[in-house]
Structures are given as structure tokens and as C-alpha cells.
Amino acid sequence: MAKLIFILGDQLSLNNAALKSASKQEDVICMAELIDECSYAPHHIQKVAFILTAMRQYAETLEQKGWTLHYHRLGKLNSFNALVHHELSQGTYTEFSIQYPGEHRVKALFEEAANEADTPLTWFDNPLFFSTPSQFREWAQGRKQLRMEYYYRELRKKHSILMQSHHQPFGGKWNYDQDNRKAYDQAIKLPILPKNNGSDHPALKAVIKDINKHVKQPLFGRIDYFPWVTQRSDALKKLNHFIKHRLPYFGTYQDAMLHNHAFLFHSLISPYLNTGLLSAHECCEKAEQAYLSKQAPLNAVEGFIRQVLGWREYIYGYYWFQGPAYHQQNFFEHNHPLPSFYWTAETNMLCIRSTIEGIQKYAYAHHILRLMITGNFALLAKINPQDVCNWYLGVFIDAFEWVELPNTLGMALYGDGGALASKPYIASGNYINKMSDFCKACIYSPKESITDIACPFNALYWGFIGTHQSKLKCNPRMSMPIRTWGNFNKHKQQALLSKSSQLIESIEVL
Ligand code: FAD
Ligand code: DLZ
Ligand code: SF4
């Protein structure tokens, strides 16, 4: 009797563990393009088109390799539940097999469907990560604080990555962050933008046509320029190109921001890693090799490996560790609605306008833009975290809940009260001015706080400190701004608090 193997839109690897467990002679592989999955978040058109095109191309590979495949194109089925019922009406299966999905929601849907069908369901760990949710749980057990740095060091040792000996990291230090905080200074020429892989890509064109026909909910963004690829062989080329041409400068300019360059020296590999087109192992191995062959310096290689082996693995474990109720947390009790410029980019704040225009165009913004521009503003303007998370889940090509939620709710919004981040990532216009070229061309001035031309980030920053002192004062890393706030005279405090409230009230016209 056959097993039914489900492969989801973010599991497109030939090393998929459920696929590996299957028999070509007996078992059936099932994949589906589902209306509900295209509409449950305010997705970017490039995200939906990327996933569906990659699914179709992966399915072709499976068929060429001789697998029996039930592939459902967009328009036939709405939901995972409908898919399970449809498959059961066509055949009898002893078991369902599936690799762990990227969301609690999807896991619950399959558990419910298998239960209803009275069919055993086997989950498999995703082998494209270095670690599993249960290994993270074991590591987390009994720890007062779950900090990425310590998880990262364990994984470096366990997998012997960038290690001189079992306990000694290359260069003698675990962390080169101090060298990795430069604004862009033109010392190195900016990389050329990735080419448009959209307009002459027949598979992508066919998918866009199907999306326009079947997905009724309007999608976010544009797709006239599509810098992404949709097959593993091309994703590998993109990775190799990054390692050769941009990795050497990745560390130095990791935190830099530019008005007219959305990508700088970043790798642009997150959509491929998150859908199974690339594995974390090969990304780290290639980066390590670049260091060993003296093609990239240690600060760059360690900086990159810290993102993939450190942050990405930690975030994955953390998401499953926190469980399905995590998304409801709202430590600061912020409840203002998301401003409409998060969708339209229509604001005079150039840092926000430029970031959101980039997202509309590419479904992408690099980490510091996500954290210190759109995330920082949402936190300072006291926007409801659930609204913010919904936006992040939709608008980025690489967004799946396991990675979006801890980054947005935990890291950017401090919505879990510091379980993930050691302090709120907040900054005034001064930081943005130091790290970018936005402020030079903005109608607001980062040097002013109260006047009509004052940068809104400034009064919002102090308004945030002023209103949340009691919640922040137990965090030693916040003692400096709290002390500074305390040293302001009452008149200045009052002026900043009322300017901050005014800005929040008039947010739509900023
Ligand atoms: P690079 O800067 O070149 O980094 C290399 C790789 O490291 C990335 O591809 C990614 O796989 C990994 N990485 C780096 N930082 C993180 C991190 N904090 N968490 C997990 N992996 C990391 N990343 C997503 O993949 N999906 C998301 O939905 C997502 N949402 C985010 C939301 C917020 C508020 C913030 C602050 C960060 C978010 N990130 C998310 C993390 C990070 O911003 C992106 O992984 C990165 O910008 C992707 O671009 P890149 O491939 O050019 O990354
Ligand atoms: C995001 C997404 C989209 C847009 N479409 C599909 C789809 O049609 N079929 C599918 O299997 N998965 C899709 N996904 C990914 C899911 O929403 C969800 O994030 C993953 O199934 C979690 O593992
Ligand atoms: Fe952004 Fe303020 Fe700079 Fe304008 S002045 S770009 S709003 S930080």
C-alpha cells in the first residue's frame, strides 16, 4: 500500500526528508498551488510568482526522475484541507509523510486533516538546516536567557566551521561585529544590480497569467523587474557570484544604507535558502572556503556565517520553541494602525519612502532597512505588532512565519519583552544619518527634534523612552538613554512628549 508524500511550496529540495523516505515504485508525491496560501497574507506578487514558478520547475524535475506526482495547478483547490480530501477520494494510503512546514498554522492544518482522515502522519526534520527544533529545545532547557551568540558558538564547534581547533575560533575571536559597522564610503565600487530575470522567462509569465486569473485578492508590489531565479542550478550560480564578488565587502558594509541601491553587498540568497533551493551547509562551506583560499577576509566571512549559521538557525529553533501563541504578544501594548505609506510609499520621510519603494520593486530590503527603518519606525510610532507582522509576512519574497515572526515581533518590535533581543533596537535620526545618505536629500532635518522640519524619528525616539521608562529601566542596556531623558528639564520632556503625540496623530501626512 502506498504512502502519500506532501511537498510544500517552501520545501523544494531533492534532499527533502519525506521524499528521501519514499519509494519511487509505491508512493505518490503530492504538490498543490492553493488559493488560500496565495491570499492568507498580503503577499507581494513577486513572492507568489517566485514560489509557484519554483514549484512547477521542481515538479518537472521530479517527473523526469520517474516519481509518481499529483500536481495541482492554481484554480483547482483552495486549501491544504481540500487537498487532503481530494487525494483521499482518489486513492487509499497507509500513511501521510511530510517535512516540518514553516508555520504552526500549516502544521495544525495537516494534523487536523490526518486526524479527520484517520490516517497516520509522519513528520520529518528539514535536513537543510544545521540544527533541528528539538536540538534547540534541548539547548534552551534550563537557560535563563536565550541569546543567539551562545547557540551560534555551539554550532560552530559542533560543525567545525571557521574553527582553528575544537575550542578555538579562527582569528581567536568569535565576533567581528566591531569591524562591520561602516557607512558606505565609496572606497569599493557598488556591485551592479542583478539582471531582470522576468520579462523573457516563459515559466514565470505563465504563472503570472494564472495568478491574475485565479487570485482575487489584490497582491502587493510590482513585477516589471524580477531579480530572482527559480531553479536550484541558477540559485547556485547566484551564490557563487556573491561569494566571489560581494562577500569580501559583506562584513564592512553590512549595516550601510543607500538611497539608490537596495542591495549593496548583501547575498540575496534568503528566498533560495527558505524554499530549499540552497542549503545552509553549502552557503557556509563556500564562505569558509573563500576565507581559507584568501579570497575574503575573516570579518566578512565570519559576518556572513554568523547570519546563516547563527541568526538563521537560532531564529528557526526559537520559533518552534515559542509555540503558536507567541504571535499574540504585545509587551508595550501598542495599538496604533499601520500607516498607509507602508503600502503606498507616499511619505516625505525619505528613508521610509526609499525602503518601501525598494520593497514594491524587488520584494526585498536588506536587514538594516528592515530593522532600523521600517521596524524602528513602527516601534517608535507605537504601531500594533500584529499589524506590523502581517505586513512583513506579506511583502518580502523570503517571508515565512518561522523566520518573519521572531525577527519582527522579537527583534524589531521587542514585542516579547526581550526574550529574543537583549534591548529594543531603537534609534533616532542621528543613527540613520550616520549610516546612510537618506537624510541629505530629505525634507526633514536629523539635527532637529521639535520644529516643523524636525526628523520625526527624533521626537518619536524620546517619546518612546519617556512613555516606557518603567518597562525599560530594568534593562541595563537602556540605562544611558533613560539617564539622558532624566537629565532633560521638564519643559524639554513635555515638548518632546507632545511633539511625539502630534506626530503619531498626524502620521498619515508625515
Ligand atoms: P544577507 O544579509 O546576505 O545575509 C545572509 C543570510 O543570512 C540571509 O540570506 C539569511 O538567510 C540569513 N540571515 C541574516 N539575518 C537573519 C536573521 N535575522 N534571521 C534569519 N536569517 C538571517 N529573513 C528571512 O529570510 N525572511 C523573513 O521574513 C525575514 N524577516 C525579517 C524581518 C525583520 C523585521 C528583520 C529585522 C529581519 C528579517 N529577516 C528575514 C532577516 C534578514 O533581514 C533577511 O534574511 C535578509 O535581509 C535577507 O537578505 P540577504 O539574503 O541578502 O541576506
Ligand atoms: C507562500 C506560499 C504560497 C504563496 N503558495 C503556496 C502554494 O500554493 N502551495 C504551497 O504548498 N505553499 C505555498 N506557500 C507556502 C505556504 O504558505 C507555507 O508557508 C508553507 O507551506 C509552510 O511550510
Ligand atoms: Fe529619515 Fe529623518 Fe533622515 Fe528624513 S531626516 S531620511 S525622516 S532619518
XYZ file of C-alpha atoms and ligand atoms in Angstrom:
594
model
C 0.000 0.000 0.000
C 1.185 3.477 -0.879
C 2.216 6.422 1.248
C 1.202 9.960 0.281
C 4.151 12.353 0.447
C 3.284 16.068 0.620
C 5.847 18.590 -0.593
C 5.057 22.226 0.236
C 5.998 25.393 -1.622
C 8.969 26.071 0.679
C 10.354 22.505 0.605
C 11.689 22.268 -2.930
C 14.824 20.200 -2.385
C 15.729 16.804 -3.769
C 17.029 16.165 -0.245
C 13.548 16.778 1.209
C 13.440 14.226 4.040
C 9.914 13.000 3.259
C 10.908 12.469 -0.378
C 14.046 10.641 0.729
C 11.908 8.285 2.815
C 9.637 7.443 -0.130
C 9.644 4.609 -2.636
C 9.529 5.541 -6.332
C 7.710 2.288 -7.103
C 4.969 2.537 -4.471
C 4.451 6.055 -3.161
C 2.742 9.143 -4.529
C 4.137 12.683 -4.269
C 1.600 15.457 -3.965
C 2.049 19.204 -4.514
C -0.562 21.925 -4.889
C -0.844 25.570 -5.817
C -3.501 26.764 -3.394
C -5.631 29.894 -3.498
C -5.670 30.213 0.309
C -1.871 30.100 0.504
C -1.680 32.879 -2.082
C -4.101 35.041 -0.094
C -3.696 34.374 3.661
C -1.191 37.253 3.947
C -0.911 40.457 1.879
C 1.669 38.799 -0.385
C 3.883 40.574 -2.873
C 3.204 39.465 -6.457
C 6.904 38.514 -6.790
C 6.689 36.230 -3.758
C 3.692 34.315 -5.107
C 5.139 34.169 -8.632
C 8.522 33.016 -7.296
C 7.062 30.197 -5.199
C 4.652 28.903 -7.847
C 7.268 29.022 -10.631
C 9.822 27.253 -8.438
C 7.170 24.622 -7.520
C 6.367 23.931 -11.195
C 10.023 23.600 -12.146
C 10.772 21.340 -9.172
C 7.761 19.193 -10.073
C 9.107 18.787 -13.613
C 12.395 17.541 -12.175
C 10.568 15.006 -10.011
C 8.627 13.732 -13.009
C 11.792 13.461 -15.089
C 13.295 11.402 -12.276
C 10.381 8.978 -12.504
C 8.314 9.868 -9.420
C 4.537 9.466 -9.488
C 3.355 13.015 -8.928
C -0.075 14.504 -8.293
C 0.445 18.188 -9.079
C -2.499 20.586 -8.775
C -2.214 23.875 -10.621
C -3.721 27.116 -9.330
C -7.511 27.320 -9.554
C -8.453 23.738 -8.707
C -8.091 23.614 -4.931
C -8.341 26.242 -2.209
C -6.694 24.835 0.876
C -4.457 22.112 2.335
C -7.593 20.590 3.844
C -9.297 20.425 0.448
C -6.117 18.892 -0.971
C -6.050 16.065 1.576
C -9.745 15.304 0.987
C -9.307 15.347 -2.764
C -6.350 12.938 -2.612
C -8.197 10.573 -0.290
C -11.133 10.472 -2.716
C -8.736 9.274 -5.446
C -6.855 6.517 -3.611
C -6.110 4.706 -0.358
C -2.982 5.475 1.613
C -1.479 3.860 4.682
C 0.280 6.998 5.814
C 0.948 10.685 5.103
C 4.559 11.870 5.202
C 5.716 15.459 5.256
C 8.728 17.519 6.230
C 8.142 20.045 9.043
C 6.471 23.095 7.468
C 7.458 26.716 8.005
C 4.449 27.634 10.124
C 2.480 26.405 13.138
C -0.684 27.148 11.130
C 0.233 24.696 8.357
C 1.354 22.027 10.835
C -2.012 22.267 12.609
C -3.908 22.072 9.292
C -2.183 18.807 8.328
C -2.589 17.318 11.800
C -6.305 18.102 11.710
C -6.727 16.696 8.199
C -4.847 13.478 9.042
C -6.909 13.110 12.180
C -10.166 13.508 10.295
C -8.977 11.006 7.703
C -7.835 8.664 10.470
C -4.503 8.239 8.688
C -1.143 8.268 10.493
C 1.010 11.294 9.779
C 4.825 11.204 9.935
C 6.812 14.450 10.274
C 10.427 14.702 9.141
C 13.061 17.240 10.175
C 14.284 19.595 7.469
C 17.860 18.483 6.630
C 18.719 21.824 5.006
C 19.201 23.369 8.457
C 22.205 22.574 10.642
C 20.007 22.038 13.689
C 16.501 20.838 14.476
C 13.757 22.326 16.662
C 14.280 19.545 19.207
C 18.021 20.256 19.420
C 17.196 23.920 20.081
C 14.695 22.881 22.782
C 17.372 20.784 24.486
C 19.836 23.684 24.328
C 17.216 26.114 25.677
C 16.216 23.868 28.575
C 17.117 25.476 31.900
C 18.656 28.635 30.395
C 17.507 31.962 31.814
C 18.218 33.772 28.567
C 18.222 32.502 25.012
C 20.891 34.508 23.256
C 21.924 33.819 19.676
C 25.646 34.216 20.408
C 25.831 31.080 22.550
C 23.785 28.921 20.193
C 26.000 30.091 17.343
C 29.210 29.178 19.180
C 27.874 25.693 19.916
C 27.014 25.183 16.251
C 30.416 26.487 15.128
C 32.084 23.917 17.394
C 29.717 21.081 16.609
C 30.040 21.508 12.835
C 33.646 22.666 12.950
C 33.051 25.844 10.959
C 35.736 28.534 10.974
C 37.476 26.711 13.823
C 41.223 26.542 14.437
C 40.723 23.711 16.927
C 37.678 22.375 18.773
C 37.528 25.355 21.157
C 39.475 27.999 19.270
C 37.801 30.047 16.505
C 39.905 31.244 13.572
C 41.495 34.590 14.400
C 40.951 33.989 18.143
C 37.608 35.864 18.267
C 34.034 34.662 17.792
C 32.777 38.008 16.674
C 33.951 40.704 14.251
C 30.894 42.969 14.575
C 33.100 45.905 15.606
C 34.658 45.908 12.104
C 31.287 45.550 10.408
C 29.529 48.850 11.046
C 30.752 51.167 8.319
C 28.618 53.502 6.281
C 29.210 53.201 2.526
C 32.243 55.390 1.754
C 32.759 54.724 -1.970
C 36.084 53.007 -1.275
C 34.702 49.996 -3.165
C 32.601 50.286 -6.315
C 28.963 49.322 -5.803
C 28.010 45.975 -7.350
C 25.848 46.077 -10.465
C 22.172 45.281 -9.896
C 21.043 41.724 -10.654
C 19.597 41.378 -14.130
C 15.890 41.217 -14.764
C 15.010 37.522 -14.986
C 11.335 38.170 -15.551
C 10.384 39.523 -18.899
C 11.803 36.687 -21.035
C 11.060 33.831 -18.621
C 8.199 31.741 -20.072
C 7.560 29.711 -16.885
C 7.229 32.905 -14.854
C 4.980 34.519 -17.447
C 2.622 31.525 -17.400
C 2.439 31.679 -13.606
C 1.654 35.406 -13.604
C -1.175 34.758 -16.057
C -2.626 32.078 -13.741
C -2.276 34.343 -10.704
C -4.120 37.161 -12.482
C -6.883 34.746 -13.425
C -7.393 32.924 -10.117
C -6.192 35.033 -7.168
C -8.951 37.517 -6.467
C -7.295 39.317 -3.539
C -5.111 42.150 -4.905
C -1.409 41.434 -4.430
C 1.183 43.951 -3.261
C 4.021 45.420 -5.340
C 5.142 45.183 -8.960
C 6.742 42.573 -11.182
C 8.116 44.559 -14.104
C 11.605 43.816 -12.776
C 12.249 40.351 -11.268
C 15.800 39.931 -9.938
C 15.185 36.377 -8.695
C 15.786 32.910 -10.152
C 13.547 29.912 -9.591
C 15.689 26.785 -10.015
C 18.451 25.281 -7.885
C 21.081 25.385 -10.647
C 20.571 29.149 -11.075
C 20.419 29.760 -7.317
C 23.815 28.049 -7.006
C 25.198 30.400 -9.655
C 23.860 33.359 -7.670
C 25.520 32.035 -4.511
C 28.858 31.530 -6.298
C 28.680 35.016 -7.770
C 28.085 36.517 -4.324
C 30.969 34.566 -2.777
C 33.355 35.720 -5.485
C 32.323 39.347 -5.941
C 30.492 40.672 -2.860
C 31.418 38.509 0.133
C 34.811 40.253 0.579
C 32.957 43.514 1.384
C 29.875 41.986 3.024
C 31.098 42.489 6.591
C 32.375 46.034 6.274
C 29.178 47.380 4.684
C 26.691 45.031 6.330
C 24.917 47.880 8.171
C 25.233 50.557 5.466
C 22.146 52.006 3.759
C 21.880 53.866 0.461
C 19.043 55.743 -1.174
C 19.637 54.404 -4.694
C 20.957 50.925 -4.020
C 18.679 48.411 -2.344
C 21.173 45.518 -2.327
C 24.682 46.840 -1.571
C 26.936 43.845 -0.814
C 24.226 41.532 0.540
C 23.903 37.986 -0.754
C 20.214 37.932 -1.873
C 20.048 34.209 -1.097
C 17.282 34.177 1.539
C 14.475 33.177 -0.891
C 16.552 30.223 -2.086
C 17.546 29.104 1.401
C 13.974 29.393 2.642
C 12.433 27.361 -0.185
C 15.006 24.567 -0.276
C 16.827 25.625 -3.444
C 20.024 26.081 -1.394
C 21.156 24.514 1.869
C 22.659 26.390 4.813
C 25.583 23.935 4.761
C 26.695 24.752 1.232
C 26.440 28.518 1.855
C 28.653 28.294 4.953
C 31.098 25.842 3.362
C 31.618 28.073 0.316
C 32.125 31.139 2.524
C 34.622 29.286 4.720
C 36.470 28.123 1.614
C 36.724 31.740 0.418
C 38.461 32.600 3.709
C 40.800 29.594 3.563
C 41.794 30.421 -0.012
C 42.342 34.068 0.984
C 39.614 35.372 -1.292
C 37.666 37.059 1.505
C 38.755 38.459 4.880
C 37.719 36.953 8.196
C 35.450 39.837 9.260
C 33.379 39.323 6.080
C 33.282 35.529 6.241
C 32.539 35.376 9.966
C 29.900 38.111 9.495
C 28.161 36.089 6.795
C 28.432 32.754 8.603
C 27.079 34.438 11.760
C 23.928 35.330 9.758
C 23.374 31.877 8.291
C 24.683 29.536 10.995
C 23.976 31.915 13.866
C 20.882 34.038 13.346
C 19.044 31.802 10.897
C 19.421 28.595 12.943
C 18.663 30.385 16.196
C 15.538 32.041 14.771
C 14.306 28.693 13.425
C 14.708 26.938 16.771
C 13.285 29.917 18.653
C 10.098 29.987 16.541
C 9.254 26.344 17.245
C 10.323 26.683 20.892
C 7.946 29.603 21.499
C 4.872 27.802 20.156
C 1.749 29.046 18.366
C 0.693 31.654 20.983
C 3.900 33.684 20.519
C 2.443 35.861 17.761
C -0.083 37.451 20.152
C 2.490 39.122 22.398
C 2.426 42.916 22.696
C 4.815 43.898 25.517
C 4.424 47.676 25.091
C 0.663 47.439 24.431
C 0.999 49.372 21.175
C -2.196 49.645 19.192
C -1.901 52.312 16.514
C -2.811 51.165 12.993
C -0.182 50.624 10.314
C 0.156 53.877 8.323
C -0.964 53.644 4.723
C 2.508 54.637 3.473
C 3.707 51.133 4.389
C 1.724 50.126 1.289
C 1.992 53.199 -0.923
C 5.450 54.602 -0.029
C 3.807 58.032 -0.034
C 5.636 59.818 2.765
C 8.130 62.661 2.952
C 10.429 60.632 5.205
C 12.965 59.684 2.569
C 14.419 56.717 4.467
C 10.968 55.114 4.652
C 9.913 56.130 1.141
C 13.088 54.726 -0.385
C 12.868 51.451 1.591
C 9.227 50.876 0.686
C 9.762 51.783 -2.967
C 12.548 49.177 -2.983
C 10.186 46.604 -1.486
C 7.494 47.408 -4.062
C 10.063 46.940 -6.822
C 12.039 43.916 -5.566
C 10.051 42.326 -2.675
C 13.312 42.859 -0.792
C 15.046 45.147 1.666
C 18.287 44.243 3.404
C 18.453 43.549 7.104
C 19.258 47.026 8.426
C 16.459 48.591 6.369
C 14.008 46.035 7.809
C 15.296 46.537 11.352
C 16.304 50.184 11.639
C 13.987 51.867 9.129
C 10.601 50.143 8.812
C 10.922 48.202 12.106
C 12.365 51.059 14.169
C 9.703 53.470 12.918
C 6.865 51.027 13.653
C 8.143 50.548 17.206
C 8.698 54.264 17.895
C 5.297 55.159 16.388
C 3.635 52.556 18.653
C 2.059 50.543 15.850
C 0.235 47.355 16.685
C 2.782 44.485 16.400
C 0.307 42.046 14.836
C -0.387 44.540 12.004
C 3.326 45.032 11.504
C 3.994 41.273 11.416
C 1.226 40.762 8.876
C 2.874 43.374 6.647
C 6.331 41.764 6.972
C 4.898 38.312 6.260
C 3.373 39.549 3.026
C 5.750 41.968 1.399
C 9.093 40.120 1.404
C 9.966 37.376 -1.051
C 11.702 35.381 1.714
C 8.949 35.668 4.345
C 7.697 32.504 6.014
C 6.339 32.728 9.515
C 9.174 30.775 11.204
C 11.670 33.460 10.171
C 9.467 36.541 9.821
C 7.784 36.358 13.237
C 10.767 36.162 15.647
C 12.588 38.781 13.578
C 9.657 41.190 13.512
C 7.890 40.633 16.808
C 11.005 39.707 18.807
C 13.899 41.552 17.221
C 12.393 44.647 15.606
C 9.444 45.343 17.926
C 10.624 43.884 21.271
C 7.064 42.569 21.448
C 8.123 39.582 23.569
C 9.633 41.895 26.219
C 13.232 40.920 25.472
C 13.019 37.133 25.297
C 14.854 37.349 21.952
C 16.600 40.724 21.788
C 18.872 41.996 24.523
C 17.454 45.529 24.084
C 14.932 47.327 21.871
C 16.511 48.212 18.512
C 15.533 51.891 18.526
C 17.369 54.802 17.010
C 16.838 58.468 16.253
C 17.605 60.306 13.011
C 21.217 60.657 14.093
C 21.925 56.943 13.574
C 20.149 56.887 10.208
C 22.098 59.957 9.123
C 25.381 58.324 10.163
C 24.732 55.037 8.349
C 23.041 56.265 5.151
C 22.763 59.008 2.559
C 18.991 59.398 3.078
C 18.965 62.455 5.284
C 20.949 64.636 2.875
C 18.062 64.574 0.413
C 15.168 64.512 2.916
C 12.896 67.475 3.642
C 13.335 66.767 7.368
C 16.443 67.581 9.356
C 18.009 64.869 11.534
C 19.526 67.624 13.711
C 16.147 68.974 14.845
C 13.577 67.460 17.178
C 10.711 69.900 17.709
C 10.438 72.277 14.743
C 8.285 71.707 11.667
C 11.256 70.389 9.715
C 12.448 68.128 12.550
C 13.121 64.490 11.666
C 10.104 62.564 13.061
C 12.369 59.798 14.370
C 13.829 62.200 16.947
C 10.769 63.188 18.961
C 9.307 59.701 18.493
C 12.503 58.239 19.964
C 12.330 60.409 23.075
C 8.569 59.997 23.322
C 9.126 56.241 23.357
C 11.766 56.453 26.103
C 9.620 58.896 28.096
C 6.443 56.804 27.986
C 8.058 53.399 28.505
C 10.628 54.210 31.171
C 9.093 51.886 33.711
C 9.184 48.946 31.302
C 12.709 49.743 30.118
C 14.511 50.593 33.314
C 15.192 47.006 34.382
C 17.272 46.577 31.189
C 20.868 47.712 31.893
C 21.431 48.326 28.165
C 18.770 51.060 28.280
C 20.240 52.919 31.244
C 22.044 55.519 29.124
C 19.025 56.885 27.176
C 16.899 56.735 30.343
C 19.513 58.766 32.201
C 19.693 61.282 29.351
C 15.912 61.579 29.378
C 16.015 62.164 33.152
C 18.561 64.943 32.647
C 16.284 66.845 30.255
C 14.361 69.594 32.073
C 10.590 69.221 32.470
C 9.919 71.744 29.730
C 12.023 69.793 27.193
C 10.475 66.490 28.237
C 6.990 67.946 27.809
C 7.834 69.422 24.404
C 9.200 66.064 23.156
C 6.233 64.119 24.520
C 3.715 66.425 22.912
C 5.613 66.531 19.587
C 5.725 62.735 19.633
C 1.945 62.510 20.235
C 1.309 65.064 17.483
C 3.435 63.057 15.044
C 1.510 59.891 15.830
C -1.795 61.708 15.358
C -0.717 63.169 12.024
C 1.202 60.112 10.892
C -0.619 59.861 7.557
C 0.738 63.219 6.398
C 4.359 62.890 7.523
P 22.326 38.691 3.836
O 22.425 39.958 4.559
O 23.225 38.489 2.697
O 22.533 37.512 4.918
C 22.809 36.172 4.534
C 21.743 35.222 5.012
O 21.738 35.157 6.411
C 20.323 35.575 4.622
O 20.014 35.156 3.317
C 19.509 34.843 5.665
O 19.235 33.530 5.266
C 20.432 34.817 6.873
N 20.012 35.816 7.860
C 20.548 37.028 8.077
N 19.935 37.626 9.114
C 18.984 36.780 9.533
C 18.021 36.838 10.573
N 17.918 37.875 11.393
N 17.169 35.795 10.682
C 17.262 34.722 9.873
N 18.159 34.618 8.888
C 19.019 35.631 8.737
N 14.725 36.869 6.800
C 14.052 35.984 6.060
O 14.659 35.101 5.455
N 12.680 36.042 5.976
C 11.971 36.996 6.618
O 10.748 37.016 6.526
C 12.680 37.957 7.389
N 12.016 38.934 8.047
C 12.722 39.864 8.756
C 12.018 40.851 9.434
C 12.694 41.786 10.178
C 11.931 42.836 10.937
C 14.107 41.736 10.256
C 14.845 42.719 11.077
C 14.811 40.750 9.601
C 14.131 39.798 8.847
N 14.813 38.779 8.167
C 14.101 37.860 7.449
C 16.268 38.620 8.299
C 17.112 39.338 7.219
O 16.722 40.681 7.129
C 16.994 38.658 5.858
O 17.286 37.285 5.988
C 17.978 39.250 4.865
O 17.757 40.622 4.731
C 17.836 38.535 3.524
O 18.633 39.149 2.551
P 20.007 38.515 2.064
O 19.775 37.134 1.597
O 20.604 39.480 1.103
O 20.810 38.451 3.428
C 3.615 31.227 0.474
C 3.021 30.123 -0.351
C 2.277 30.435 -1.487
C 2.104 31.834 -1.961
N 1.697 29.471 -2.207
C 1.837 28.164 -1.837
C 1.190 27.146 -2.554
O 0.453 27.381 -3.492
N 1.384 25.870 -2.154
C 2.178 25.543 -1.094
O 2.365 24.353 -0.803
N 2.760 26.519 -0.380
C 2.616 27.811 -0.721
N 3.190 28.809 0.016
C 3.919 28.433 1.255
C 2.885 28.209 2.369
O 2.080 29.370 2.545
C 3.518 27.908 3.725
O 4.355 28.967 4.086
C 4.314 26.671 3.705
O 3.529 25.627 3.287
C 4.869 26.362 5.077
O 5.754 25.278 5.004
Fe 14.630 59.587 7.680
Fe 14.745 61.621 9.398
Fe 16.764 61.167 7.782
Fe 14.475 62.094 6.795
S 15.832 63.120 8.235
S 15.711 60.453 5.953
S 12.992 61.050 8.116
S 16.041 59.808 9.390
